[in-house]
Each structure stands twice: as structure tokens, then as C-alpha cells.
Amino acid sequence: MTSAFDPHRAREDFPALQQSVNGMPLAYLDNAATSQKPRAVLDVMDAYYEHDNANVHRGIHELSRRATEAYEAARVKAARWINAASADEIVWTRGTTEAINLVAASWGLDNIGPGDEILLSVLEHHSNIVPWQILAARTGATIRYIELDDQGRLLLDDLPRLLGERTKIVAISHVSNALGTVNPLHEIIPAAKAAGAVVLVDGAQGAVHSSVDVQTLGADFYAFSGHKMCGPTGIGVLWGRRDMLERMSPYQGGGEMIHIVGRDASSWAAVPHKFEAGTPNIAGAIGLGAAIDYLDTIGMDAIVRHEHELMAYAMERLRAVPGIRIFGPESLEERSAVVSFTMGDAHPHDISTILDAHGVAVRAGHHCAQLVMKHFGVPATARASFYLYSTREDVDRLFAGLDEVRAIFG
Ligand code: PMP
């Protein structure tokens, strides 16, 4: 299957990619923000609402039974996607952001106190910084950071100094959304564990572009979002080691998460339902299950190989553009399918506007990673990010647009 992979063929599966923007065929290069959705996912979600729509785990009637079955089947698919030991270790969330907030609020408030340390990196998305800042402000804990080198790679030589008996949790991204840096989790996690810390991995960009095996990774928590991997928005996963989840307090209270409710106190449902208060995003979970099925038919090996080849082509061409500054690791082995850049005096917003006029969608801004921007002394970058349906023609279109940026800004 892998050798036959053709991104042009895959492109046909995505209705949104068939359109023109500003009179030009769409070249969608903003995949790190969100991916497009294949017809297979849209159809499954439509079919759910048209035929099976009902609340889950509550009704005994046929539609509720069907909805519950499809919802729980999607949980099994999500578990398989990251090789979790059991579907009970998969907590549905709104996405990576909510998953990290859940851990910070639940595990964090029960386990973090004054003088404790939370270790992050300068590379983190705001979603993996701000929840810990809120927790630190509530508990009197201190946040420390792994710094970056001039290629946006973590300075791991500092780890022995940063990790100590006060370090209660290390929260680290798998892959940086701003630079594409792939973090060496195989070095960080064992070091954190040896120091007795709990480890959370922000996998928003990791579970999309690589095969993840949480059983060999050695972390305690892994979070990812459905919308970046062909699924709908509003659904994501917190994977937690079962014993961790079982010891944690609920995040939110309400229906679905209880066992018995009394006047003054209640008891909780078993994991993962203990963390899923209220009517969940049923269609979202089913849609993410369909996205996983879709990605499975293509195969992660084929996706990784394609992205790698495309990145090699894009980087070679980018390096030749006069006035360009490329951020992130030079080696393709250390980088995912993302490239952040600036061009001479052109503001990244202007770059993005000019590219948009060519039908090329890239992101411009701080990418929710202001600490990264500060590290490099820039307010913003332009960012092109690729996925399975990105093609060399998309890359060529990006460069045609950049020619015009150069013509305008010199
Ligand atoms: N972490 C990283 C590395 C991300 O790229 C993103 C999404 N840009 C998030 C966290 C937050 O994900 P979401 O908005 O889907 O919750």
C-alpha cells in the first residue's frame, strides 16, 4: 500500500481542497493549525446525525444503543492509534488544550504544592504553558524552562540541573507547532522518570505525523487533537496511564461521570467516564474514529515518507530564496512537516496576505508560541505546514507567491 501512495489521489478525498481561492486553486499549507477533512469523515458524521442521533450511555432504546456503540467503538480506535493498553485509558476531551487543563486542574491541584517545580520548555504552545501558570499561581509552585539553542532545539545538557526532587511534572511537546522541532522524548522521559517526575506529552503535532506507542514511550499522559489529523474540531484525547487516571479527582462534575449522587456527596464512575461530565461530543468522537480508519488505509509509513520528501524539496527551494530566514532545526531528521520563516523587511502578515492572493494559505503570527518568538527576537513568522495531501505543486505555488513578496519588499 505504502509504495503506491499518491498525494494527488488522496487530495481527491477532501472536498475543501477542490475549490479555488482568489481565482487560484487552493494550496492549503496551514495544516499545523488544522487539517482538512476527507469525505469519509463528513459522511460518517452526517450518517450519525441522520440515522443514529441519541444521547449515549443513557437510553435503552435502539438509537441510544447505536450511538453508544459507535461512540465507544471510536474510543477503541483512538486507543489503537497510540497503542494504549486499553480503551479505558482514553478520555475524550475537546482537544489537546482541554486535555492539558484537565491534568493541570485534577492531578495538579491534588499533587502540587508550594515550592514544587513544574518543568516546561521554551518551545511549548501556550496550551502547555498557561494551564501550568494557573496551577502555579494557585499552589505556590515554580515553573522552570528547558531553553533552546539557535536552531530551536532543546538544550538537554541542562536537564540534570533542571530536574531535581522538587520537579513534580515535566510537560513537554512531542513536536513544536511553531518550528517543527521533533523533541527527543526518548531522552527526556527517562531522565524525568529517574528524577521521580510525572510526564505529560503534548502530542498535538506528534500523533499526526508519527506512529505513537504510549506503552513504550514511558510517559504518564499523552494529549492530542482530532482536528489536526483529518477529524472534526471539538474532539481530542487525553491518554493517561490507568493507575494515574484512577487516582485522580474528577475535572468537572455533572451527568455521566457519577456512580451514586447523594445530598452532600457523590461517588464517581469508573475511568474514563469519571472525566467525561455532561453530554459529550458524540458525533465528534465518531468522526475522529472515521478519520483514524481513513488514515489507517493510507498508513503512517506512507504519510511520513511523503511528508519527508516534500519537506526536503521545500527546504531546498526555501534555502535558495534571497533574504529568507528559516527557523528551526537544519536537519530534516529533527524536524516535522513545518517550516517557519521571515523574508527581509516583509511583515509575516504581509507575506500571508500576498500568498493568499495566490490561493496559498499559510499561517502568520506567533503561532501561540510567544516564548519561541521572543527567543528568536521576532514578533512573528510565516509558517507553511504540510500533510498527506500536500503536493510539490503546492510548494511551487508557495514559491511563486514568495517571488511576488520579494518583488514588492525587495
Ligand atoms: N499544542 C500544540 C503543539 C499545538 O500545535 C496545538 C494546536 N495548535 C495545541 C497544543 C492546542 O491544540 P487545540 O487547539 O486543538 O486544543
XYZ file of C-alpha atoms and ligand atoms in Angstrom:
426
model
C 0.000 0.000 0.000
C 2.714 2.443 1.056
C 4.696 2.354 -2.207
C 1.522 3.179 -4.156
C 0.708 6.287 -2.145
C -0.175 9.247 -4.361
C -0.939 12.606 -2.690
C -2.872 13.739 -5.794
C -5.172 10.784 -5.366
C -5.531 11.460 -1.618
C -6.372 15.084 -2.422
C -9.488 13.978 -4.229
C -10.835 12.625 -0.944
C -11.002 16.156 0.504
C -13.901 18.300 -0.761
C -12.458 21.546 0.630
C -9.290 21.102 -1.435
C -11.275 21.126 -4.686
C -12.036 24.854 -4.527
C -10.398 27.986 -5.909
C -9.389 30.888 -3.676
C -8.946 34.308 -5.239
C -9.249 32.713 -8.653
C -6.479 30.189 -7.987
C -6.689 26.535 -6.981
C -6.329 26.309 -3.216
C -2.863 25.375 -1.918
C -3.653 24.690 1.728
C -0.422 24.932 3.723
C -1.850 25.635 7.173
C -2.096 22.044 8.338
C -0.353 22.619 11.666
C -3.338 24.809 12.598
C -5.934 22.335 11.394
C -6.211 19.723 8.660
C -8.918 19.404 6.034
C -11.488 16.614 6.395
C -11.949 13.719 3.968
C -15.354 12.840 2.559
C -15.253 9.600 4.588
C -15.298 11.597 7.842
C -18.005 14.013 6.682
C -20.213 11.120 5.509
C -19.891 9.205 8.779
C -20.847 12.297 10.781
C -23.817 13.034 8.517
C -24.974 9.422 8.756
C -24.754 9.548 12.530
C -26.973 12.637 12.737
C -29.352 11.354 10.062
C -29.869 7.871 11.492
C -28.467 7.290 14.962
C -28.596 10.599 16.815
C -29.300 9.967 20.518
C -27.582 10.504 23.824
C -25.017 7.902 24.864
C -24.966 5.567 27.860
C -28.425 6.745 28.943
C -31.233 5.393 26.807
C -32.128 1.765 26.443
C -33.734 2.454 23.072
C -32.316 1.450 19.705
C -30.878 4.825 18.679
C -29.141 5.328 22.016
C -27.718 1.831 21.756
C -26.371 2.563 18.264
C -24.958 5.936 19.288
C -23.248 4.423 22.337
C -21.832 1.577 20.295
C -20.356 3.917 17.663
C -19.039 6.325 20.304
C -17.302 3.567 22.253
C -16.013 1.929 19.053
C -14.304 5.257 18.266
C -12.630 5.135 21.682
C -11.195 1.727 20.786
C -9.850 3.192 17.512
C -8.246 6.106 19.374
C -6.643 3.640 21.786
C -5.256 1.654 18.857
C -3.937 4.842 17.208
C -1.486 5.386 20.069
C -1.283 1.735 21.146
C -2.865 2.333 24.547
C -3.193 -0.782 26.680
C -6.944 -0.274 26.990
C -9.714 1.961 25.647
C -10.427 2.822 29.308
C -7.257 4.910 29.216
C -8.739 7.168 26.528
C -10.542 10.223 27.916
C -12.444 12.248 25.331
C -11.765 15.965 25.591
C -12.386 18.994 23.383
C -8.779 18.732 22.243
C -5.205 18.980 23.439
C -5.893 22.215 25.311
C -8.642 20.722 27.407
C -6.626 17.556 27.986
C -3.726 19.542 29.458
C -6.088 21.702 31.525
C -7.676 18.522 32.849
C -4.335 17.187 34.086
C -3.248 20.555 35.497
C -6.543 21.005 37.374
C -7.086 17.423 38.515
C -3.698 15.815 39.024
C -2.092 19.219 39.566
C -4.270 20.525 42.394
C -4.003 17.174 44.203
C -0.250 16.789 43.847
C 1.430 20.178 43.538
C 2.229 22.424 46.490
C 4.382 25.402 47.468
C 7.997 25.037 46.402
C 7.247 22.252 43.908
C 8.563 22.675 40.388
C 6.895 22.243 37.009
C 9.348 21.803 34.141
C 8.322 23.027 30.685
C 10.312 24.125 27.630
C 10.528 27.428 25.827
C 9.245 25.564 22.763
C 5.772 24.980 24.176
C 2.460 26.067 22.691
C 0.543 28.386 25.043
C -1.751 25.420 25.779
C 1.158 23.737 27.523
C 2.255 26.832 29.431
C -0.780 28.753 30.638
C -2.581 25.867 32.454
C 0.635 25.310 34.447
C 0.910 29.020 35.217
C -2.662 28.981 36.562
C -1.779 25.912 38.644
C 1.465 27.509 39.902
C -0.392 30.683 40.928
C -2.918 28.589 42.880
C -0.414 26.344 44.593
C 2.775 28.381 45.060
C 4.731 26.134 42.692
C 7.531 27.387 40.429
C 7.793 26.944 36.661
C 11.185 26.244 35.116
C 12.089 26.017 31.456
C 14.369 23.972 29.228
C 15.971 26.599 26.962
C 16.579 26.429 23.189
C 19.663 26.616 21.008
C 19.867 28.788 17.898
C 18.173 26.081 15.809
C 15.219 25.863 18.193
C 16.312 22.563 19.722
C 16.072 21.854 23.441
C 19.286 22.324 25.421
C 19.226 18.905 27.013
C 22.622 19.331 28.685
C 20.740 21.470 31.224
C 18.389 18.627 32.159
C 20.412 17.280 35.120
C 20.467 20.794 36.597
C 16.754 21.406 35.952
C 15.467 18.059 37.194
C 15.502 17.553 40.948
C 13.444 16.178 43.772
C 11.197 19.221 43.629
C 10.290 18.538 39.998
C 6.801 17.086 40.162
C 5.899 17.142 36.482
C 7.624 17.589 33.136
C 5.193 18.789 30.441
C 6.770 18.726 27.024
C 5.655 18.823 23.403
C 6.331 15.906 21.080
C 6.706 18.253 18.098
C 6.780 22.069 18.077
C 3.983 23.662 16.070
C 5.977 26.886 15.637
C 9.274 25.403 14.392
C 8.594 21.759 13.623
C 11.298 20.622 16.060
C 10.849 16.968 16.988
C 11.819 16.674 20.618
C 13.951 13.701 21.740
C 11.331 12.234 24.064
C 13.407 9.050 24.380
C 15.990 11.105 26.274
C 13.709 13.459 28.193
C 11.179 10.943 29.528
C 13.681 8.523 31.122
C 15.546 11.468 32.706
C 12.287 12.892 34.093
C 11.218 9.495 35.378
C 14.592 8.904 37.024
C 14.029 12.174 38.890
C 10.631 10.882 40.061
C 8.577 13.308 37.953
C 5.293 12.649 36.197
C 5.496 13.255 32.420
C 2.840 14.757 30.164
C 3.447 14.887 26.419
C 1.627 17.482 24.308
C 1.140 15.362 21.210
C -0.971 17.823 19.200
C 1.642 17.742 16.405
C 3.061 14.336 17.280
C 0.202 11.871 16.856
C -0.432 13.438 13.428
C 2.941 12.893 11.807
C 4.369 9.828 13.527
C 3.339 6.473 14.945
C 2.960 6.872 18.669
C 3.217 3.961 21.075
C 2.345 5.193 24.537
C 3.259 1.834 26.050
C 6.891 2.171 25.041
C 7.099 5.958 25.342
C 7.134 5.796 29.137
C 5.114 8.985 29.775
C 2.095 9.189 32.085
C -0.109 11.350 29.856
C -0.297 11.986 26.107
C -2.701 14.578 24.635
C -3.774 15.112 21.033
C -6.495 16.810 18.940
C -8.713 15.195 16.310
C -8.927 18.223 14.042
C -5.238 18.132 13.105
C -5.497 14.549 11.830
C -8.480 14.686 9.461
C -11.058 14.598 12.257
C -13.582 17.250 13.275
C -12.961 20.140 15.658
C -14.065 19.896 19.278
C -12.788 16.375 19.934
C -9.466 15.198 21.275
C -7.885 12.700 23.575
C -6.190 12.596 26.901
C -4.448 9.272 27.263
C -3.439 8.552 30.819
C -1.877 5.512 32.446
C -4.771 3.718 34.068
C -3.365 3.842 37.600
C -2.820 7.608 37.255
C -6.354 8.213 35.982
C -7.826 6.045 38.735
C -6.066 8.049 41.449
C -7.098 11.433 40.013
C -10.048 13.577 41.107
C -12.730 14.436 38.553
C -12.166 17.524 36.417
C -15.787 18.612 36.036
C -18.930 17.399 37.774
C -22.260 16.570 36.184
C -24.133 13.784 34.470
C -22.306 10.759 33.106
C -19.336 10.991 35.493
C -21.095 9.814 38.664
C -21.785 6.465 40.272
C -24.199 7.474 43.074
C -25.318 11.007 43.905
C -26.247 11.867 47.493
C -27.339 15.149 49.026
C -23.900 16.121 50.313
C -21.508 13.949 48.351
C -21.334 11.650 45.375
C -19.174 8.825 44.112
C -17.615 8.602 40.690
C -17.997 6.422 37.658
C -15.030 4.305 36.599
C -12.389 5.763 34.269
C -12.612 7.158 31.653
C -16.242 8.233 32.339
C -15.200 9.910 35.601
C -13.638 12.630 33.429
C -16.458 12.993 30.917
C -19.147 15.076 32.618
C -22.167 16.054 30.540
C -23.306 15.107 27.059
C -20.109 14.515 25.101
C -19.217 15.381 21.521
C -20.662 12.125 20.212
C -20.526 12.998 16.514
C -17.009 14.364 17.015
C -15.752 11.131 18.544
C -17.369 9.087 15.772
C -15.841 11.465 13.197
C -12.399 11.060 14.744
C -12.869 7.289 14.615
C -13.609 7.610 10.884
C -10.506 9.800 10.454
C -8.395 7.104 12.096
C -9.911 4.493 9.758
C -9.101 6.761 6.799
C -5.503 7.322 7.922
C -5.113 3.598 8.564
C -5.983 2.788 4.960
C -3.135 5.057 3.839
C -0.701 4.011 6.558
C 1.507 6.188 8.732
C 4.682 4.953 6.994
C 3.427 6.281 3.653
C 2.410 9.609 5.220
C 5.758 10.054 6.972
C 7.713 9.192 3.821
C 5.666 11.574 1.703
C 5.992 14.451 4.181
C 9.725 13.866 4.462
C 10.206 14.008 0.675
C 8.067 17.121 0.404
C 9.948 18.838 3.219
C 13.277 18.017 1.557
C 12.017 19.651 -1.648
C 10.543 22.682 0.155
C 13.643 23.260 2.300
C 15.968 23.036 -0.673
C 13.931 25.642 -2.519
C 13.424 27.859 0.547
C 17.147 27.993 1.307
C 17.698 29.456 -2.155
C 15.270 32.368 -1.650
C 17.199 35.644 -1.208
C 16.555 37.408 2.123
C 14.918 34.417 3.743
C 15.457 33.466 7.369
C 14.398 29.923 8.234
C 13.732 28.986 11.840
C 14.086 25.559 13.405
C 16.453 22.598 13.021
C 18.596 22.396 9.884
C 18.460 18.621 9.816
C 15.283 17.154 8.373
C 15.662 14.258 10.811
C 14.950 16.659 13.679
C 12.012 18.404 12.082
C 8.415 17.621 11.250
C 6.375 18.874 8.260
C 6.512 22.533 9.306
C 8.678 25.419 8.185
C 8.661 28.870 9.782
C 10.364 31.765 8.019
C 10.634 35.511 7.579
C 11.685 37.419 4.432
C 13.695 40.607 4.635
C 11.579 43.543 5.790
C 8.255 41.977 4.844
C 5.990 41.509 7.847
C 4.766 37.892 8.057
C 1.182 39.182 7.857
C 2.040 40.827 4.513
C 3.648 37.593 3.329
C 0.483 35.724 4.224
C -1.756 38.315 2.540
C 0.247 38.208 -0.690
C 0.249 34.407 -0.671
C -3.498 34.392 -0.050
C -3.958 36.425 -3.230
C -2.235 33.462 -4.967
C -4.616 30.979 -3.311
C -1.860 29.820 -0.947
C -2.917 29.508 2.703
C -0.107 29.865 5.245
C -0.219 30.993 8.846
C 1.409 34.225 10.022
C 1.789 35.274 13.638
C 3.319 33.991 16.857
C 1.656 30.579 16.432
C 0.611 30.545 20.114
C 4.299 30.250 20.941
C 5.324 33.707 22.097
C 8.276 32.343 24.083
C 9.688 30.899 20.852
C 9.273 34.239 19.059
C 10.988 36.003 21.971
C 13.865 33.517 21.846
C 14.493 34.415 18.204
C 13.806 38.150 18.721
C 10.954 38.310 16.193
C 7.290 39.223 16.750
C 6.011 36.702 14.226
C 6.920 34.321 11.413
C 5.161 32.960 8.342
C 4.630 29.213 8.558
C 3.948 26.646 5.876
C 2.886 23.219 7.110
C 2.232 20.097 5.084
C 0.133 16.973 5.305
C -0.588 13.820 3.374
C -2.458 15.653 0.581
C 0.169 18.392 0.102
C 1.960 18.211 -3.245
C 5.035 19.572 -4.990
C 2.667 21.794 -6.950
C 1.553 23.349 -3.631
C 5.195 24.013 -2.795
C 5.804 25.505 -6.263
C 2.780 27.767 -5.769
C 4.233 28.899 -2.424
C 7.433 29.917 -4.203
C 5.596 31.723 -6.971
C 3.912 33.777 -4.226
C 7.216 34.394 -2.455
C 8.634 35.758 -5.728
C 5.992 38.438 -5.562
C 6.775 39.160 -1.899
C 10.386 39.719 -2.986
C 9.326 41.901 -5.893
C 7.319 44.125 -3.527
C 9.603 44.215 -0.491
C 12.932 43.731 -2.235
N -0.016 22.064 21.356
C 0.464 22.171 20.119
C 1.903 21.812 19.871
C -0.363 22.610 19.086
O 0.116 22.720 17.839
C -1.711 22.934 19.358
C -2.633 23.447 18.256
N -2.089 24.475 17.500
C -2.158 22.789 20.664
C -1.299 22.346 21.631
C -3.580 23.101 21.026
O -4.426 22.234 20.376
P -6.023 22.503 20.346
O -6.176 23.938 19.950
O -6.516 21.547 19.329
O -6.515 22.237 21.722
